[in-house]
Every structure is written in C-alpha cells, then in structure tokens.
C-alpha cells in the first residue's frame, strides 16, 4: 500500500474508531437506567379441576378426590366416570348414541403427570372406557387398544359386559333411520363429551377424555377424544388441554398438543385456546357448520377456554368454589 493511502486509511479507521467509541460512550451516558423487576411469584392454585361443559356432578366427584389428598389421575378418572354412568348424557358412556349400524362404540383416554397414557377406541359393551384406558396405560406396554381387542382386554381385566343402548337412544336411532340419507354429515349439535383436567395438592397434572363420539357415525369412525395430543394432552411442566366438538378438525391440528405447546411458549391458557381455534378456522374460512371448544389449564392453575360458536362452557372447581365459565367464541 502506498504511504499516502495507508495514512488516509489509518486516519479513516482511527476516525471511525473514535466516532464509534464516542457513540458507545454517548449511548452509555444517555441510556436510562434499567430497573430489573423480578416477576411476582405466582402462588399456584391447587387443587383444582376443570371439565368441558357444565358437568356439576363430575367435577364434584373429582373435587372430593382432590380434597381428600387423592391424585389428579384418580380425580380425573373418577370424575369422568360419573358421566360415563349417567344414561341421560347421550354422548358419553352408557346411554351414548349409537353409530349408524345401531352399535354404541366408545372412545376414551387418560394421561398422567409423567406422560404415561392409555386409550381405547371404538370399544363396545363396556360402560367405563376411561378405566379400561387406564388399565391399558398401567398394565400393558401399549397406548391404544381398538375395537374387539380392547373389549377382550377389558374382560380379562374384570370389566363386565353391558348393553350400552338405552330405550331412549334406541328409539332416537330408529327415528333417525327413517329420515337418514346415510350422508357423512359433520354436525354442530353433537356435544357433551367430557374432557377433564386436574391439579392435585402436590401440583401434579392429569387429564381424561371420554365420549361415544359423533351420533350415527360410520361404523369404525374414531374421533379426537381418545387420541393423545388431539382430544387430550398433559405436560406436567406446562399444563394440559382438552377438546370437545368435531373431532376431525381437532385431529387435523393436533389441537390439545398445540395448545400446551403455545402455553410453553408463554401464552396464557385463554390465549392458547384462542390461537388453537384460530388455527383451525384459518383452514376452514368458509365453513360455519362445526363446533369446537378447547379448554386449558397451566401449571399455576390458571384456566381458559374458547370455541367456534357461542355456547361452549366449562366448569371449574377450586378453593374459590364452583364456577360455570362461559367462554367467548370465534363467531360471536
Ligand atoms: C368426537 N370430539 O368424537 C368428539 C365429539 C364431541 O362433544 O366432542 N362431542 O369427535
């Protein structure tokens, strides 16, 4: 390099350094002092139980288990069993509406604080699929048992065979046969699946979900409710989520897993449920013919819910008492 250019470059560099350091100095001088405020410690709400829809007796049962020091796993199992046994609830357990061949086929799953899970799909003749799902989780190396295999396993575990069709659902089915065109219609009326999430006194989270699925579904159809990640997901570090409504749409977005992951990224249960529904609606811009409701809880016991159409509620029970929570919806 020629001396003249060298000097020129050096002086430029020096000038650059001077001005850069002046800027740094200037920046340092003018920067307002940052006060680091530690987030206020959140006292977790526990125990607490929430479930889809307004199932008073189911949350009561789960609350009794939690209050007597029971685990969240026992609470959610025993809580949803109340609805499985209630023949007036025609979308869960005994008394659930049948498929289009007249058979009641049940779906259920359960998940514990350690990420263990069990599920039964399309199982007939057993009134408490959630308990069979728990047996799958605890007594087998598998997660999902289906149809006849699930039923056989249930008998081996001591469950009794029961006729799940009631007089009421049999009559409704026969009426439906008269008018049915056997179309695969996704409806928005088929509610009352119970998804339940609980935190026990130790702060551990568990969840369960159980349903007879869509009324008059094609034989063999399985919805989201027994699919881990879709109808239910629990991560003891973060929280849990569950879904009700048209299972096909929930499966497509792996809804409950999505919501738990959104909470992991910092969203509140409410914000996560809203984002979950919005994701689904982005893919269904022109459709108004289905309902979905999401319910979520985080590790602090904060809860939230959101749905496509108005009408979805969830029930919460904690030391604060019993509350039926109306949620806002995408189409208000
Ligand atoms: C299903 N998600 O089988 C269930 C139905 C349901 O309230 O939730 N009904 O798709």
Short mmCIF file of N, CA and C in Angstrom, two decimals, residues 183-311:
data_model
loop_
_atom_site.label_atom_id
_atom_site.label_comp_id
_atom_site.label_asym_id
_atom_site.label_seq_id
_atom_site.Cartn_x
_atom_site.Cartn_y
_atom_site.Cartn_z
N UNK A 183 -75.72 -39.82 4.94
CA UNK A 183 -74.65 -38.92 4.50
C UNK A 183 -73.64 -38.77 5.62
N UNK A 184 -72.40 -38.52 5.25
CA UNK A 184 -71.41 -38.27 6.30
C UNK A 184 -71.45 -36.79 6.66
N UNK A 185 -72.40 -36.47 7.48
CA UNK A 185 -72.57 -35.06 7.85
C UNK A 185 -71.80 -34.77 9.14
N UNK A 186 -71.05 -33.70 9.10
CA UNK A 186 -70.43 -33.24 10.34
C UNK A 186 -71.40 -32.25 10.95
N UNK A 187 -71.86 -32.52 12.15
CA UNK A 187 -72.85 -31.60 12.71
C UNK A 187 -72.26 -30.76 13.83
N UNK A 188 -73.03 -29.76 14.23
CA UNK A 188 -72.53 -28.92 15.32
C UNK A 188 -73.31 -29.17 16.61
N UNK A 189 -74.21 -30.13 16.55
CA UNK A 189 -75.12 -30.33 17.69
C UNK A 189 -74.60 -31.37 18.68
N UNK A 190 -73.62 -32.16 18.22
CA UNK A 190 -73.23 -33.33 19.00
C UNK A 190 -72.28 -32.98 20.13
N UNK A 191 -72.82 -32.48 21.24
CA UNK A 191 -71.95 -32.05 22.34
C UNK A 191 -72.01 -33.02 23.51
N UNK A 192 -71.21 -32.66 24.48
CA UNK A 192 -71.25 -33.20 25.83
C UNK A 192 -70.21 -34.26 26.12
N UNK A 193 -69.28 -34.41 25.21
CA UNK A 193 -68.08 -35.18 25.53
C UNK A 193 -67.45 -34.55 26.77
N UNK A 194 -66.97 -35.38 27.67
CA UNK A 194 -66.29 -34.78 28.82
C UNK A 194 -64.78 -34.95 28.74
N UNK A 195 -64.11 -33.79 28.77
CA UNK A 195 -62.66 -33.75 28.91
C UNK A 195 -62.38 -33.09 30.24
N UNK A 196 -61.52 -33.68 31.05
CA UNK A 196 -61.29 -33.15 32.40
C UNK A 196 -59.80 -33.03 32.67
N UNK A 197 -59.43 -31.93 33.34
CA UNK A 197 -58.02 -31.68 33.69
C UNK A 197 -57.98 -31.34 35.18
N UNK A 198 -56.99 -31.87 35.89
CA UNK A 198 -56.92 -31.58 37.33
C UNK A 198 -55.48 -31.41 37.78
N UNK A 199 -55.34 -30.58 38.82
CA UNK A 199 -54.05 -30.45 39.51
C UNK A 199 -54.28 -30.84 40.97
N UNK A 200 -53.46 -31.75 41.47
CA UNK A 200 -53.67 -32.19 42.85
C UNK A 200 -52.84 -31.36 43.83
N UNK A 201 -52.91 -31.73 45.11
CA UNK A 201 -52.23 -30.92 46.13
C UNK A 201 -50.72 -30.89 45.95
N UNK A 202 -50.19 -31.93 45.30
CA UNK A 202 -48.73 -31.94 45.04
C UNK A 202 -48.37 -31.06 43.84
N UNK A 203 -49.39 -30.60 43.13
CA UNK A 203 -49.13 -29.76 41.95
C UNK A 203 -49.01 -30.55 40.67
N UNK A 204 -49.36 -31.84 40.71
CA UNK A 204 -49.26 -32.68 39.51
C UNK A 204 -50.54 -32.65 38.69
N UNK A 205 -50.35 -32.66 37.38
CA UNK A 205 -51.50 -32.53 36.45
C UNK A 205 -51.81 -33.86 35.79
N UNK A 206 -53.10 -34.14 35.61
CA UNK A 206 -53.53 -35.31 34.82
C UNK A 206 -54.79 -34.92 34.07
N UNK A 207 -55.12 -35.72 33.06
CA UNK A 207 -56.33 -35.43 32.27
C UNK A 207 -56.98 -36.71 31.76
N UNK A 208 -58.27 -36.59 31.43
CA UNK A 208 -59.01 -37.71 30.85
C UNK A 208 -60.05 -37.17 29.88
N UNK A 209 -60.41 -37.98 28.92
CA UNK A 209 -61.43 -37.56 27.94
C UNK A 209 -62.22 -38.80 27.53
N UNK A 210 -63.55 -38.70 27.48
CA UNK A 210 -64.35 -39.88 27.14
C UNK A 210 -65.61 -39.48 26.38
N UNK A 211 -66.01 -40.32 25.42
CA UNK A 211 -67.13 -39.96 24.53
C UNK A 211 -67.69 -41.19 23.82
N UNK A 212 -68.93 -41.04 23.34
CA UNK A 212 -69.44 -42.04 22.40
C UNK A 212 -69.27 -41.52 20.97
N UNK A 213 -68.66 -40.36 20.84
CA UNK A 213 -68.34 -39.81 19.51
C UNK A 213 -69.55 -39.24 18.81
N UNK A 214 -69.40 -39.02 17.54
CA UNK A 214 -70.50 -38.46 16.75
C UNK A 214 -71.68 -39.42 16.71
N UNK A 215 -72.86 -38.90 16.94
CA UNK A 215 -74.05 -39.74 16.81
C UNK A 215 -74.17 -40.23 15.36
N UNK A 216 -74.49 -41.48 15.20
CA UNK A 216 -74.77 -42.09 13.88
C UNK A 216 -73.57 -42.01 12.92
N UNK A 217 -72.40 -42.03 13.51
CA UNK A 217 -71.15 -42.03 12.72
C UNK A 217 -71.04 -43.31 11.90
N UNK A 218 -70.23 -43.30 10.87
CA UNK A 218 -69.93 -44.52 10.12
C UNK A 218 -69.28 -45.51 11.09
N UNK A 219 -69.69 -46.76 11.01
CA UNK A 219 -69.13 -47.77 11.91
C UNK A 219 -67.60 -47.77 11.78
N UNK A 220 -66.94 -47.72 12.91
CA UNK A 220 -65.47 -47.73 12.90
C UNK A 220 -64.84 -46.36 13.00
N UNK A 221 -65.67 -45.32 12.87
CA UNK A 221 -65.12 -43.95 12.95
C UNK A 221 -64.60 -43.68 14.38
N UNK A 222 -63.43 -43.07 14.44
CA UNK A 222 -62.85 -42.67 15.72
C UNK A 222 -62.57 -41.16 15.66
N UNK A 223 -62.96 -40.45 16.70
CA UNK A 223 -62.74 -39.00 16.72
C UNK A 223 -61.44 -38.64 17.43
N UNK A 224 -61.39 -37.41 17.90
CA UNK A 224 -60.17 -36.90 18.56
C UNK A 224 -60.06 -37.33 20.02
N UNK A 225 -61.21 -37.61 20.64
CA UNK A 225 -61.23 -37.74 22.11
C UNK A 225 -60.25 -38.78 22.66
N UNK A 226 -60.05 -39.94 21.99
CA UNK A 226 -59.10 -40.91 22.56
C UNK A 226 -57.69 -40.76 21.99
N UNK A 227 -57.48 -39.73 21.18
CA UNK A 227 -56.17 -39.57 20.52
C UNK A 227 -55.32 -38.60 21.35
N UNK A 228 -54.25 -39.13 21.93
CA UNK A 228 -53.36 -38.30 22.75
C UNK A 228 -52.75 -37.22 21.86
N UNK A 229 -52.86 -35.98 22.31
CA UNK A 229 -52.36 -34.85 21.51
C UNK A 229 -53.49 -34.13 20.80
N UNK A 230 -54.54 -34.86 20.45
CA UNK A 230 -55.69 -34.23 19.78
C UNK A 230 -56.75 -33.87 20.83
N UNK A 231 -57.47 -34.89 21.34
CA UNK A 231 -58.52 -34.62 22.32
C UNK A 231 -58.02 -34.33 23.71
N UNK A 232 -56.77 -34.71 23.99
CA UNK A 232 -56.21 -34.51 25.33
C UNK A 232 -54.70 -34.47 25.26
N UNK A 233 -54.11 -33.58 26.05
CA UNK A 233 -52.65 -33.63 26.22
C UNK A 233 -52.29 -32.99 27.55
N UNK A 234 -51.34 -33.62 28.22
CA UNK A 234 -50.87 -33.12 29.52
C UNK A 234 -49.35 -33.10 29.50
N UNK A 235 -48.78 -31.99 29.94
CA UNK A 235 -47.34 -31.93 30.17
C UNK A 235 -47.18 -31.31 31.55
N UNK A 236 -46.70 -32.09 32.47
CA UNK A 236 -46.69 -31.66 33.88
C UNK A 236 -45.83 -30.42 34.12
N UNK A 237 -44.94 -30.11 33.20
CA UNK A 237 -44.12 -28.89 33.35
C UNK A 237 -44.91 -27.65 32.95
N UNK A 238 -45.91 -27.85 32.10
CA UNK A 238 -46.56 -26.70 31.45
C UNK A 238 -48.04 -26.58 31.79
N UNK A 239 -48.80 -27.64 31.53
CA UNK A 239 -50.24 -27.60 31.73
C UNK A 239 -50.91 -28.71 30.94
N UNK A 240 -52.21 -28.55 30.71
CA UNK A 240 -52.96 -29.56 29.98
C UNK A 240 -54.04 -28.90 29.14
N UNK A 241 -54.51 -29.65 28.14
CA UNK A 241 -55.61 -29.13 27.30
C UNK A 241 -56.49 -30.30 26.88
N UNK A 242 -57.74 -29.98 26.61
CA UNK A 242 -58.66 -30.99 26.11
C UNK A 242 -59.66 -30.33 25.16
N UNK A 243 -60.35 -31.17 24.38
CA UNK A 243 -61.22 -30.62 23.33
C UNK A 243 -62.57 -31.30 23.33
N UNK A 244 -63.54 -30.59 22.78
CA UNK A 244 -64.86 -31.17 22.52
C UNK A 244 -65.32 -30.60 21.18
N UNK A 245 -66.20 -31.34 20.51
CA UNK A 245 -66.69 -30.87 19.21
C UNK A 245 -66.26 -31.81 18.10
N UNK A 246 -66.21 -31.27 16.90
CA UNK A 246 -65.95 -32.12 15.73
C UNK A 246 -64.49 -32.60 15.71
N UNK A 247 -64.33 -33.87 16.02
CA UNK A 247 -63.00 -34.43 16.22
C UNK A 247 -62.10 -34.35 15.02
N UNK A 248 -62.68 -34.44 13.82
CA UNK A 248 -61.85 -34.43 12.61
C UNK A 248 -61.01 -33.15 12.55
N UNK A 249 -61.64 -32.04 12.91
CA UNK A 249 -60.92 -30.75 12.85
C UNK A 249 -59.86 -30.65 13.95
N UNK A 250 -60.15 -31.26 15.09
CA UNK A 250 -59.18 -31.22 16.19
C UNK A 250 -57.97 -32.09 15.86
N UNK A 251 -58.22 -33.24 15.25
CA UNK A 251 -57.11 -34.14 14.89
C UNK A 251 -56.19 -33.46 13.88
N UNK A 252 -56.81 -32.80 12.89
CA UNK A 252 -56.03 -32.13 11.82
C UNK A 252 -54.97 -31.16 12.36
N UNK A 253 -55.29 -30.54 13.50
CA UNK A 253 -54.32 -29.56 14.05
C UNK A 253 -53.62 -30.08 15.30
N UNK A 254 -53.86 -31.35 15.64
CA UNK A 254 -53.31 -31.92 16.89
C UNK A 254 -53.57 -30.90 18.02
N UNK A 255 -54.86 -30.56 18.15
CA UNK A 255 -55.28 -29.40 18.92
C UNK A 255 -54.76 -29.29 20.35
N UNK A 256 -54.91 -30.33 21.14
CA UNK A 256 -54.53 -30.20 22.56
C UNK A 256 -53.02 -30.06 22.72
N UNK A 257 -52.28 -30.79 21.90
CA UNK A 257 -50.81 -30.65 21.95
C UNK A 257 -50.41 -29.23 21.56
N UNK A 258 -51.06 -28.73 20.52
CA UNK A 258 -50.76 -27.36 20.06
C UNK A 258 -50.96 -26.37 21.21
N UNK A 259 -52.08 -26.52 21.92
CA UNK A 259 -52.39 -25.56 22.99
C UNK A 259 -51.36 -25.65 24.12
N UNK A 260 -50.97 -26.85 24.48
CA UNK A 260 -49.95 -26.99 25.54
C UNK A 260 -48.63 -26.38 25.07
N UNK A 261 -48.29 -26.59 23.82
CA UNK A 261 -47.04 -26.01 23.31
C UNK A 261 -47.11 -24.47 23.28
N UNK A 262 -48.28 -23.94 22.95
CA UNK A 262 -48.43 -22.48 22.97
C UNK A 262 -48.28 -21.94 24.39
N UNK A 263 -48.76 -22.69 25.36
CA UNK A 263 -48.58 -22.26 26.76
C UNK A 263 -47.10 -22.35 27.14
N UNK A 264 -46.42 -23.36 26.63
CA UNK A 264 -44.98 -23.48 26.92
C UNK A 264 -44.22 -22.25 26.41
N UNK A 265 -44.72 -21.72 25.28
CA UNK A 265 -44.06 -20.54 24.70
C UNK A 265 -44.48 -19.24 25.40
N UNK A 266 -45.32 -19.34 26.42
CA UNK A 266 -45.63 -18.15 27.22
C UNK A 266 -47.07 -17.67 27.14
N UNK A 267 -47.88 -18.32 26.29
CA UNK A 267 -49.28 -17.85 26.22
C UNK A 267 -50.05 -18.32 27.46
N UNK A 268 -51.04 -17.54 27.83
CA UNK A 268 -51.93 -17.95 28.93
C UNK A 268 -52.85 -19.05 28.38
N UNK A 269 -53.51 -19.82 29.25
CA UNK A 269 -54.45 -20.83 28.75
C UNK A 269 -55.50 -20.22 27.82
N UNK A 270 -55.99 -19.03 28.18
CA UNK A 270 -57.00 -18.37 27.35
C UNK A 270 -56.44 -18.05 25.95
N UNK A 271 -55.26 -17.42 25.94
CA UNK A 271 -54.65 -17.04 24.65
C UNK A 271 -54.35 -18.28 23.81
N UNK A 272 -53.91 -19.34 24.48
CA UNK A 272 -53.55 -20.56 23.74
C UNK A 272 -54.79 -21.20 23.12
N UNK A 273 -55.90 -21.21 23.86
CA UNK A 273 -57.15 -21.78 23.30
C UNK A 273 -57.63 -20.94 22.11
N UNK A 274 -57.51 -19.62 22.23
CA UNK A 274 -57.94 -18.75 21.13
C UNK A 274 -57.10 -19.02 19.89
N UNK A 275 -55.80 -19.13 20.09
CA UNK A 275 -54.90 -19.40 18.96
C UNK A 275 -55.22 -20.76 18.32
N UNK A 276 -55.52 -21.74 19.17
CA UNK A 276 -55.87 -23.08 18.67
C UNK A 276 -57.09 -23.03 17.76
N UNK A 277 -58.14 -22.35 18.21
CA UNK A 277 -59.36 -22.25 17.39
C UNK A 277 -59.06 -21.46 16.11
N UNK A 278 -58.28 -20.39 16.23
CA UNK A 278 -57.98 -19.57 15.04
C UNK A 278 -57.20 -20.37 14.00
N UNK A 279 -56.29 -21.20 14.44
CA UNK A 279 -55.55 -22.07 13.51
C UNK A 279 -56.52 -22.94 12.70
N UNK A 280 -57.50 -23.49 13.41
CA UNK A 280 -58.48 -24.36 12.74
C UNK A 280 -59.31 -23.54 11.76
N UNK A 281 -59.72 -22.35 12.18
CA UNK A 281 -60.58 -21.53 11.33
C UNK A 281 -59.84 -21.00 10.10
N UNK A 282 -58.52 -20.82 10.21
CA UNK A 282 -57.74 -20.39 9.03
C UNK A 282 -57.84 -21.42 7.91
N UNK A 283 -57.99 -22.68 8.30
CA UNK A 283 -58.07 -23.75 7.29
C UNK A 283 -59.52 -24.00 6.87
N UNK A 284 -60.45 -23.33 7.50
CA UNK A 284 -61.88 -23.57 7.23
C UNK A 284 -62.60 -22.24 7.06
N UNK A 285 -62.03 -21.38 6.20
CA UNK A 285 -62.51 -19.99 6.13
C UNK A 285 -63.99 -19.88 5.78
N UNK A 286 -64.49 -20.82 4.97
CA UNK A 286 -65.88 -20.67 4.52
C UNK A 286 -66.85 -21.58 5.26
N UNK A 287 -66.38 -22.18 6.33
CA UNK A 287 -67.26 -23.15 6.98
C UNK A 287 -67.75 -22.66 8.34
N UNK A 288 -69.07 -22.82 8.52
CA UNK A 288 -69.63 -22.44 9.82
C UNK A 288 -70.37 -23.62 10.43
N UNK A 289 -70.16 -24.80 9.86
CA UNK A 289 -71.03 -25.93 10.21
C UNK A 289 -70.44 -26.85 11.27
N UNK A 290 -69.48 -26.35 12.04
CA UNK A 290 -69.00 -27.24 13.11
C UNK A 290 -68.64 -26.44 14.35
N UNK A 291 -68.75 -27.14 15.47
CA UNK A 291 -68.39 -26.54 16.76
C UNK A 291 -67.16 -27.24 17.31
N UNK A 292 -66.29 -26.45 17.90
CA UNK A 292 -65.16 -26.99 18.67
C UNK A 292 -64.99 -26.12 19.90
N UNK A 293 -64.74 -26.74 21.02
CA UNK A 293 -64.40 -26.00 22.23
C UNK A 293 -63.10 -26.54 22.80
N UNK A 294 -62.20 -25.63 23.12
CA UNK A 294 -60.95 -26.04 23.78
C UNK A 294 -60.97 -25.53 25.22
N UNK A 295 -60.35 -26.32 26.08
CA UNK A 295 -60.21 -25.97 27.49
C UNK A 295 -58.77 -26.23 27.90
N UNK A 296 -58.17 -25.29 28.65
CA UNK A 296 -56.77 -25.48 29.04
C UNK A 296 -56.53 -25.01 30.46
N UNK A 297 -55.49 -25.59 31.06
CA UNK A 297 -55.06 -25.18 32.41
C UNK A 297 -53.53 -25.13 32.40
N UNK A 298 -52.96 -24.16 33.11
CA UNK A 298 -51.50 -24.17 33.19
C UNK A 298 -51.04 -24.60 34.58
N UNK A 299 -49.74 -24.67 34.74
CA UNK A 299 -49.16 -25.21 35.98
C UNK A 299 -49.56 -24.37 37.20
N UNK A 300 -49.89 -23.10 36.98
CA UNK A 300 -50.31 -22.25 38.10
C UNK A 300 -51.78 -22.39 38.45
N UNK A 301 -52.49 -23.22 37.67
CA UNK A 301 -53.92 -23.38 37.93
C UNK A 301 -54.77 -22.32 37.26
N UNK A 302 -54.16 -21.53 36.35
CA UNK A 302 -54.98 -20.58 35.56
C UNK A 302 -55.66 -21.37 34.45
N UNK A 303 -56.89 -21.00 34.13
CA UNK A 303 -57.64 -21.76 33.13
C UNK A 303 -58.16 -20.84 32.03
N UNK A 304 -58.54 -21.43 30.91
CA UNK A 304 -59.13 -20.65 29.83
C UNK A 304 -59.84 -21.57 28.85
N UNK A 305 -60.72 -20.99 28.07
CA UNK A 305 -61.44 -21.76 27.07
C UNK A 305 -61.86 -20.87 25.91
N UNK A 306 -62.09 -21.49 24.76
CA UNK A 306 -62.52 -20.73 23.59
C UNK A 306 -63.19 -21.71 22.64
N UNK A 307 -64.11 -21.21 21.82
CA UNK A 307 -64.83 -22.12 20.93
C UNK A 307 -65.16 -21.43 19.60
N UNK A 308 -65.68 -22.22 18.67
CA UNK A 308 -66.01 -21.69 17.34
C UNK A 308 -67.33 -20.92 17.40
N UNK A 309 -68.36 -21.57 17.93
CA UNK A 309 -69.68 -20.93 18.05
C UNK A 309 -70.01 -20.70 19.52
N UNK A 310 -70.83 -19.69 19.82
CA UNK A 310 -71.21 -19.47 21.21
C UNK A 310 -71.88 -20.72 21.78
N UNK A 311 -71.76 -20.87 23.08
CA UNK A 311 -72.47 -21.98 23.72
C UNK A 311 -71.59 -22.90 24.54
#
